[in-house]
Amino acid sequence: MKIIMLGAPGAGKGTQAKMIAEKYGIPHISTGDIFRANIKNGTELGKEAKTYMDKGLLVPDELTVKLLLDRVAQEDCKNGYVLDGFPRTIPQAEVLDKALNELGDKIDYAVNVDVPDENIVNRMSGRRACLACGATYHLVHIPPKKEGICDNCGQPLVLRDDDKPETVKNRLKVYHEQTQPLIDFYTQKGVLKTVDGTQDMQDVFAAIVALLS
Ligand code: ADP
Ligand code: ADP
Ligand code: ZN
């Protein structure tokens, strides 16, 4: 099963993608996590991506597409995957579509996690991330067991640089301009499924599972 997660920054794509990946035994692929790992390791790609990410802008398609296509060509993706944060532009979606087409394959579902802009700034300012394992928490809604520490790996949790309110406003603008058109793109392909992302995390997940079966 090949699934794409769509939704504004902070809508809960990552949270749901992790649960889907676990339930269906497929890898969770987050381009944001891949960029953050590169930044942490000081790679050239990381340095370049950071200049865009810190401003709330998208990393250029040239850098993003190759990275993603290499990742989905790996052995563990044979039986499917859940993409979180890719595609984010129409050209990215077209490249993915073409690559899959050439293999006689396609995306099965594009899950749109719908959360209004008003809720997003709150979600983002409360988000705490583990840069070591990619887990995310929320100070109020989804707190870690021990304050400031990742449940999975024991590393300290941080407020991401790009989750500060000023940058979030920019990211929302970029989302509406460049990413939201993907909702029409996948509707036309007949694979779009929309869920109400303002519900509790477990209720959102139940709604997604119902749509996938
Ligand atoms: P969020 O959790 O808010 O949706 P991500 O972790 O997915 O954010 O992405 C963080 C940043 O990484 C984005 O704001 C963007 O700068 C960059 N990024 C991630 N995926 C892509 C992509 N597919 N295309 C371009 N930039 C991307
Ligand atoms: P995205 O990957 O779309 O940027 P995340 O999954 O990282 O979003 O979620 C953004 C923030 O909102 C995180 O702090 C997360 O813990 C929290 N969150 C996720 N789902 C819910 C939910 N259903 N209700 C409340 N908070 C949520
Ligand atoms: Zn962790």
CSV table of C-alpha atoms and ligand atoms in Angstrom, one decimal:
chain,number,residue,atom,x,y,z
A,1,MET,CA,0.0,0.0,0.0
A,2,LYS,CA,1.4,3.4,-1.1
A,3,ILE,CA,0.0,6.3,0.9
A,4,ILE,CA,0.6,10.1,0.8
A,5,MET,CA,-0.2,12.3,3.8
A,6,LEU,CA,-1.4,15.8,2.8
A,7,GLY,CA,-2.2,18.7,5.2
A,8,ALA,CA,-1.0,22.0,6.5
A,9,PRO,CA,2.2,22.1,8.6
A,10,GLY,CA,1.2,20.9,12.1
A,11,ALA,CA,-2.0,19.2,10.9
A,12,GLY,CA,-0.8,15.9,12.4
A,13,LYS,CA,0.6,14.2,9.2
A,14,GLY,CA,3.7,12.9,11.0
A,15,THR,CA,1.7,11.6,14.1
A,16,GLN,CA,-0.7,9.7,11.9
A,17,ALA,CA,1.9,8.5,9.4
A,18,LYS,CA,3.8,6.8,12.3
A,19,MET,CA,0.7,5.0,13.4
A,20,ILE,CA,-0.2,3.9,9.8
A,21,ALA,CA,3.4,2.7,9.2
A,22,GLU,CA,3.2,0.6,12.4
A,23,LYS,CA,-0.2,-0.9,11.7
A,24,TYR,CA,0.5,-1.8,8.1
A,25,GLY,CA,4.2,-2.7,8.5
A,26,ILE,CA,5.4,-0.2,5.9
A,27,PRO,CA,8.1,2.4,6.2
A,28,HIS,CA,7.3,6.0,7.3
A,29,ILE,CA,9.2,8.4,5.0
A,30,SER,CA,9.4,12.0,6.1
A,31,THR,CA,11.4,14.3,3.9
A,32,GLY,CA,11.5,16.8,6.8
A,33,ASP,CA,13.1,14.2,9.0
A,34,ILE,CA,15.6,13.4,6.3
A,35,PHE,CA,16.6,17.0,5.9
A,36,ARG,CA,16.8,17.4,9.7
A,37,ALA,CA,19.1,14.4,10.0
A,38,ASN,CA,21.3,15.9,7.3
A,39,ILE,CA,21.4,19.2,9.2
A,40,LYS,CA,22.4,17.4,12.4
A,41,ASN,CA,25.1,15.5,10.6
A,42,GLY,CA,26.4,18.7,8.9
A,43,THR,CA,26.2,17.4,5.3
A,44,GLU,CA,26.2,19.7,2.3
A,45,LEU,CA,22.6,18.8,1.6
A,46,GLY,CA,21.7,19.7,5.2
A,47,LYS,CA,23.5,23.1,5.0
A,48,GLU,CA,21.7,24.0,1.8
A,49,ALA,CA,18.2,22.8,3.0
A,50,LYS,CA,18.6,24.7,6.3
A,51,THR,CA,18.8,28.1,4.5
A,52,TYR,CA,15.2,27.5,3.1
A,53,MET,CA,13.8,25.7,6.1
A,54,ASP,CA,14.7,28.4,8.6
A,55,LYS,CA,12.8,30.9,6.5
A,56,GLY,CA,9.7,28.7,6.2
A,57,LEU,CA,10.3,28.2,2.5
A,58,LEU,CA,10.3,24.9,0.6
A,59,VAL,CA,13.6,23.3,-0.3
A,60,PRO,CA,13.9,23.4,-4.1
A,61,ASP,CA,12.4,20.5,-6.0
A,62,GLU,CA,15.8,19.6,-7.6
A,63,LEU,CA,17.2,18.7,-4.1
A,64,THR,CA,14.0,17.1,-2.8
A,65,VAL,CA,12.9,14.9,-5.7
A,66,LYS,CA,16.1,12.9,-6.2
A,67,LEU,CA,16.3,12.2,-2.4
A,68,LEU,CA,12.8,10.9,-2.3
A,69,LEU,CA,13.1,8.7,-5.5
A,70,ASP,CA,16.3,7.2,-4.1
A,71,ARG,CA,14.6,6.5,-0.8
A,72,VAL,CA,11.5,4.8,-2.3
A,73,ALA,CA,13.7,2.6,-4.6
A,74,GLN,CA,15.2,0.9,-1.5
A,75,GLU,CA,14.3,-2.7,-0.6
A,76,ASP,CA,12.1,-2.0,2.4
A,77,CYS,CA,9.7,0.0,0.2
A,78,LYS,CA,8.8,-3.0,-2.0
A,79,ASN,CA,5.5,-3.5,-0.3
A,80,GLY,CA,4.6,0.1,0.1
A,81,TYR,CA,5.2,3.2,2.2
A,82,VAL,CA,3.7,6.2,3.8
A,83,LEU,CA,5.0,9.5,2.6
A,84,ASP,CA,4.9,12.4,5.0
A,85,GLY,CA,5.7,15.8,3.7
A,86,PHE,CA,6.2,14.7,0.1
A,87,PRO,CA,5.0,15.8,-2.4
A,88,ARG,CA,4.6,19.4,-1.5
A,89,THR,CA,4.4,20.9,-5.0
A,90,ILE,CA,2.6,19.9,-8.2
A,91,PRO,CA,6.0,19.3,-10.0
A,92,GLN,CA,7.0,16.9,-7.1
A,93,ALA,CA,3.7,15.0,-7.5
A,94,GLU,CA,4.2,14.8,-11.3
A,95,VAL,CA,7.7,13.4,-10.9
A,96,LEU,CA,6.5,10.8,-8.4
A,97,ASP,CA,3.5,9.9,-10.6
A,98,LYS,CA,5.8,9.4,-13.6
A,99,ALA,CA,8.3,7.3,-11.7
A,100,LEU,CA,5.6,5.0,-10.4
A,101,ASN,CA,3.9,4.8,-13.8
A,102,GLU,CA,7.1,3.5,-15.3
A,103,LEU,CA,7.0,0.7,-12.8
A,104,GLY,CA,3.3,0.0,-13.6
A,105,ASP,CA,2.5,1.3,-10.1
A,106,LYS,CA,0.6,4.1,-8.5
A,107,ILE,CA,-0.3,5.9,-5.2
A,108,ASP,CA,-3.3,4.1,-3.6
A,109,TYR,CA,-4.4,6.8,-1.2
A,110,ALA,CA,-3.7,10.5,-0.5
A,111,VAL,CA,-4.9,11.1,3.0
A,112,ASN,CA,-5.8,14.8,3.6
A,113,VAL,CA,-5.6,15.7,7.3
A,114,ASP,CA,-7.8,18.7,7.5
A,115,VAL,CA,-7.1,21.3,10.2
A,116,PRO,CA,-8.1,25.0,9.9
A,117,ASP,CA,-5.3,27.6,10.1
A,118,GLU,CA,-6.6,29.0,13.4
A,119,ASN,CA,-5.6,25.7,15.1
A,120,ILE,CA,-2.2,25.5,13.5
A,121,VAL,CA,-0.2,28.1,15.4
A,122,ASN,CA,-1.2,26.5,18.7
A,123,ARG,CA,-0.3,23.0,17.4
A,124,MET,CA,3.1,24.3,16.3
A,125,SER,CA,4.1,26.3,19.4
A,126,GLY,CA,3.3,23.3,21.6
A,127,ARG,CA,5.1,20.8,19.4
A,128,ARG,CA,8.3,19.3,20.8
A,129,ALA,CA,10.4,17.2,18.6
A,130,CYS,CA,13.1,14.6,19.2
A,131,LEU,CA,15.8,15.2,16.6
A,132,ALA,CA,17.4,11.8,17.3
A,133,CYS,CA,14.5,9.5,16.4
A,134,GLY,CA,11.9,11.8,14.8
A,135,ALA,CA,9.2,11.4,17.5
A,136,THR,CA,6.9,14.4,18.1
A,137,TYR,CA,4.9,15.4,21.1
A,138,HIS,CA,2.7,18.3,22.2
A,139,LEU,CA,3.1,20.1,25.5
A,140,VAL,CA,-0.7,19.9,26.2
A,141,HIS,CA,-2.3,17.4,23.8
A,142,ILE,CA,0.4,14.6,23.6
A,143,PRO,CA,2.9,15.1,26.4
A,144,PRO,CA,5.9,12.8,26.8
A,145,LYS,CA,5.9,10.6,30.0
A,146,LYS,CA,8.9,12.6,31.4
A,147,GLU,CA,8.9,16.3,30.7
A,148,GLY,CA,11.4,17.3,28.0
A,149,ILE,CA,12.6,13.8,27.3
A,150,CYS,CA,11.7,11.5,24.3
A,151,ASP,CA,9.7,8.4,25.4
A,152,ASN,CA,11.3,6.3,22.6
A,153,CYS,CA,15.0,7.1,23.0
A,154,GLY,CA,15.6,9.3,26.1
A,155,GLN,CA,17.0,12.2,24.1
A,156,PRO,CA,16.0,15.8,25.0
A,157,LEU,CA,13.1,17.3,23.1
A,158,VAL,CA,13.3,20.7,21.4
A,159,LEU,CA,11.2,23.4,19.9
A,160,ARG,CA,12.1,23.3,16.2
A,161,ASP,CA,13.6,26.6,14.9
A,162,ASP,CA,10.9,26.7,12.2
A,163,ASP,CA,8.0,26.2,14.7
A,164,LYS,CA,8.3,29.7,16.0
A,165,PRO,CA,5.1,31.7,15.3
A,166,GLU,CA,6.7,34.1,12.7
A,167,THR,CA,8.0,31.2,10.6
A,168,VAL,CA,4.8,29.2,11.0
A,169,LYS,CA,2.9,32.1,9.4
A,170,ASN,CA,5.2,31.9,6.4
A,171,ARG,CA,4.9,28.1,6.2
A,172,LEU,CA,1.1,28.4,6.1
A,173,LYS,CA,1.3,30.9,3.3
A,174,VAL,CA,3.6,28.6,1.4
A,175,TYR,CA,1.3,25.7,2.1
A,176,HIS,CA,-1.8,27.4,0.6
A,177,GLU,CA,0.1,28.6,-2.4
A,178,GLN,CA,2.2,25.6,-3.3
A,179,THR,CA,0.9,22.5,-1.5
A,180,GLN,CA,-2.9,22.9,-1.3
A,181,PRO,CA,-3.3,22.5,-5.1
A,182,LEU,CA,-2.3,18.8,-4.5
A,183,ILE,CA,-5.8,18.2,-3.1
A,184,ASP,CA,-7.3,18.8,-6.5
A,185,PHE,CA,-4.4,16.8,-8.2
A,186,TYR,CA,-5.2,13.7,-6.1
A,187,THR,CA,-9.0,14.2,-6.2
A,188,GLN,CA,-8.7,14.0,-10.0
A,189,LYS,CA,-6.8,10.8,-9.7
A,190,GLY,CA,-9.6,9.4,-7.5
A,191,VAL,CA,-7.5,8.6,-4.5
A,192,LEU,CA,-8.1,11.6,-2.1
A,193,LYS,CA,-9.5,10.8,1.3
A,194,THR,CA,-10.2,13.7,3.7
A,195,VAL,CA,-10.3,13.3,7.5
A,196,ASP,CA,-11.2,15.8,10.2
A,197,GLY,CA,-7.8,16.4,11.8
A,198,THR,CA,-9.2,18.5,14.7
A,199,GLN,CA,-10.3,15.3,16.6
A,200,ASP,CA,-8.2,13.5,19.1
A,201,MET,CA,-5.2,11.7,17.7
A,202,GLN,CA,-6.8,8.3,18.2
A,203,ASP,CA,-10.1,9.3,16.6
A,204,VAL,CA,-8.2,10.7,13.6
A,205,PHE,CA,-6.4,7.4,13.3
A,206,ALA,CA,-9.6,5.4,13.5
A,207,ALA,CA,-11.1,7.5,10.7
A,208,ILE,CA,-8.1,6.9,8.5
A,209,VAL,CA,-8.1,3.2,9.1
A,210,ALA,CA,-11.8,3.1,8.2
A,211,LEU,CA,-11.0,4.9,4.9
A,212,LEU,CA,-8.2,2.7,4.0
A,213,SER,CA,-10.1,-0.6,4.2
B,1,ADP,P1,5.8,19.8,9.0
B,1,ADP,O1,6.0,18.8,10.1
B,1,ADP,O2,5.5,21.1,9.6
B,1,ADP,O3,4.9,19.4,7.9
B,1,ADP,P2,8.3,18.9,7.8
B,1,ADP,O4,9.1,18.3,8.8
B,1,ADP,O5,7.5,18.0,6.9
B,1,ADP,O6,7.3,20.0,8.4
B,1,ADP,O7,9.2,19.8,6.9
B,1,ADP,C1,10.0,20.8,7.4
B,1,ADP,C2,10.6,21.7,6.3
B,1,ADP,O8,11.4,20.9,5.5
B,1,ADP,C3,9.6,22.3,5.4
B,1,ADP,O9,9.1,23.6,5.9
B,1,ADP,C4,10.4,22.5,4.1
B,1,ADP,O10,11.3,23.6,4.3
B,1,ADP,C5,11.3,21.3,4.1
B,1,ADP,N1,10.7,20.2,3.3
B,1,ADP,C6,10.2,19.0,3.8
B,1,ADP,N2,9.7,18.3,2.8
B,1,ADP,C7,9.8,19.0,1.7
B,1,ADP,C8,9.4,18.8,0.3
B,1,ADP,N3,8.8,17.7,-0.1
B,1,ADP,N4,9.7,19.8,-0.6
B,1,ADP,C9,10.3,20.9,-0.2
B,1,ADP,N5,10.7,21.2,1.1
B,1,ADP,C10,10.4,20.2,2.0
B,2,ADP,P1,2.8,17.6,10.8
B,2,ADP,O1,3.6,16.4,10.6
B,2,ADP,O2,1.5,17.6,10.0
B,2,ADP,O3,3.5,18.9,10.8
B,2,ADP,P2,2.6,16.6,13.6
B,2,ADP,O4,2.2,15.2,13.5
B,2,ADP,O5,4.1,16.9,13.9
B,2,ADP,O6,2.2,17.5,12.3
B,2,ADP,O7,1.7,17.4,14.7
B,2,ADP,C1,1.9,18.8,15.0
B,2,ADP,C2,1.7,19.0,16.5
B,2,ADP,O8,0.4,18.7,16.9
B,2,ADP,C3,2.6,18.0,17.4
B,2,ADP,O9,2.9,18.7,18.5
B,2,ADP,C4,1.6,16.9,17.7
B,2,ADP,O10,2.0,16.2,18.9
B,2,ADP,C5,0.3,17.6,17.8
B,2,ADP,N1,-0.8,16.8,17.4
B,2,ADP,C6,-0.9,15.8,16.4
B,2,ADP,N2,-2.1,15.3,16.2
B,2,ADP,C7,-2.9,15.9,17.1
B,2,ADP,C8,-4.3,15.8,17.5
B,2,ADP,N3,-5.1,15.0,16.8
B,2,ADP,N4,-4.7,16.6,18.5
B,2,ADP,C9,-3.9,17.5,19.1
B,2,ADP,N5,-2.6,17.6,18.8
B,2,ADP,C10,-2.1,16.9,17.9
B,3,ZN,ZN,13.6,10.1,20.4
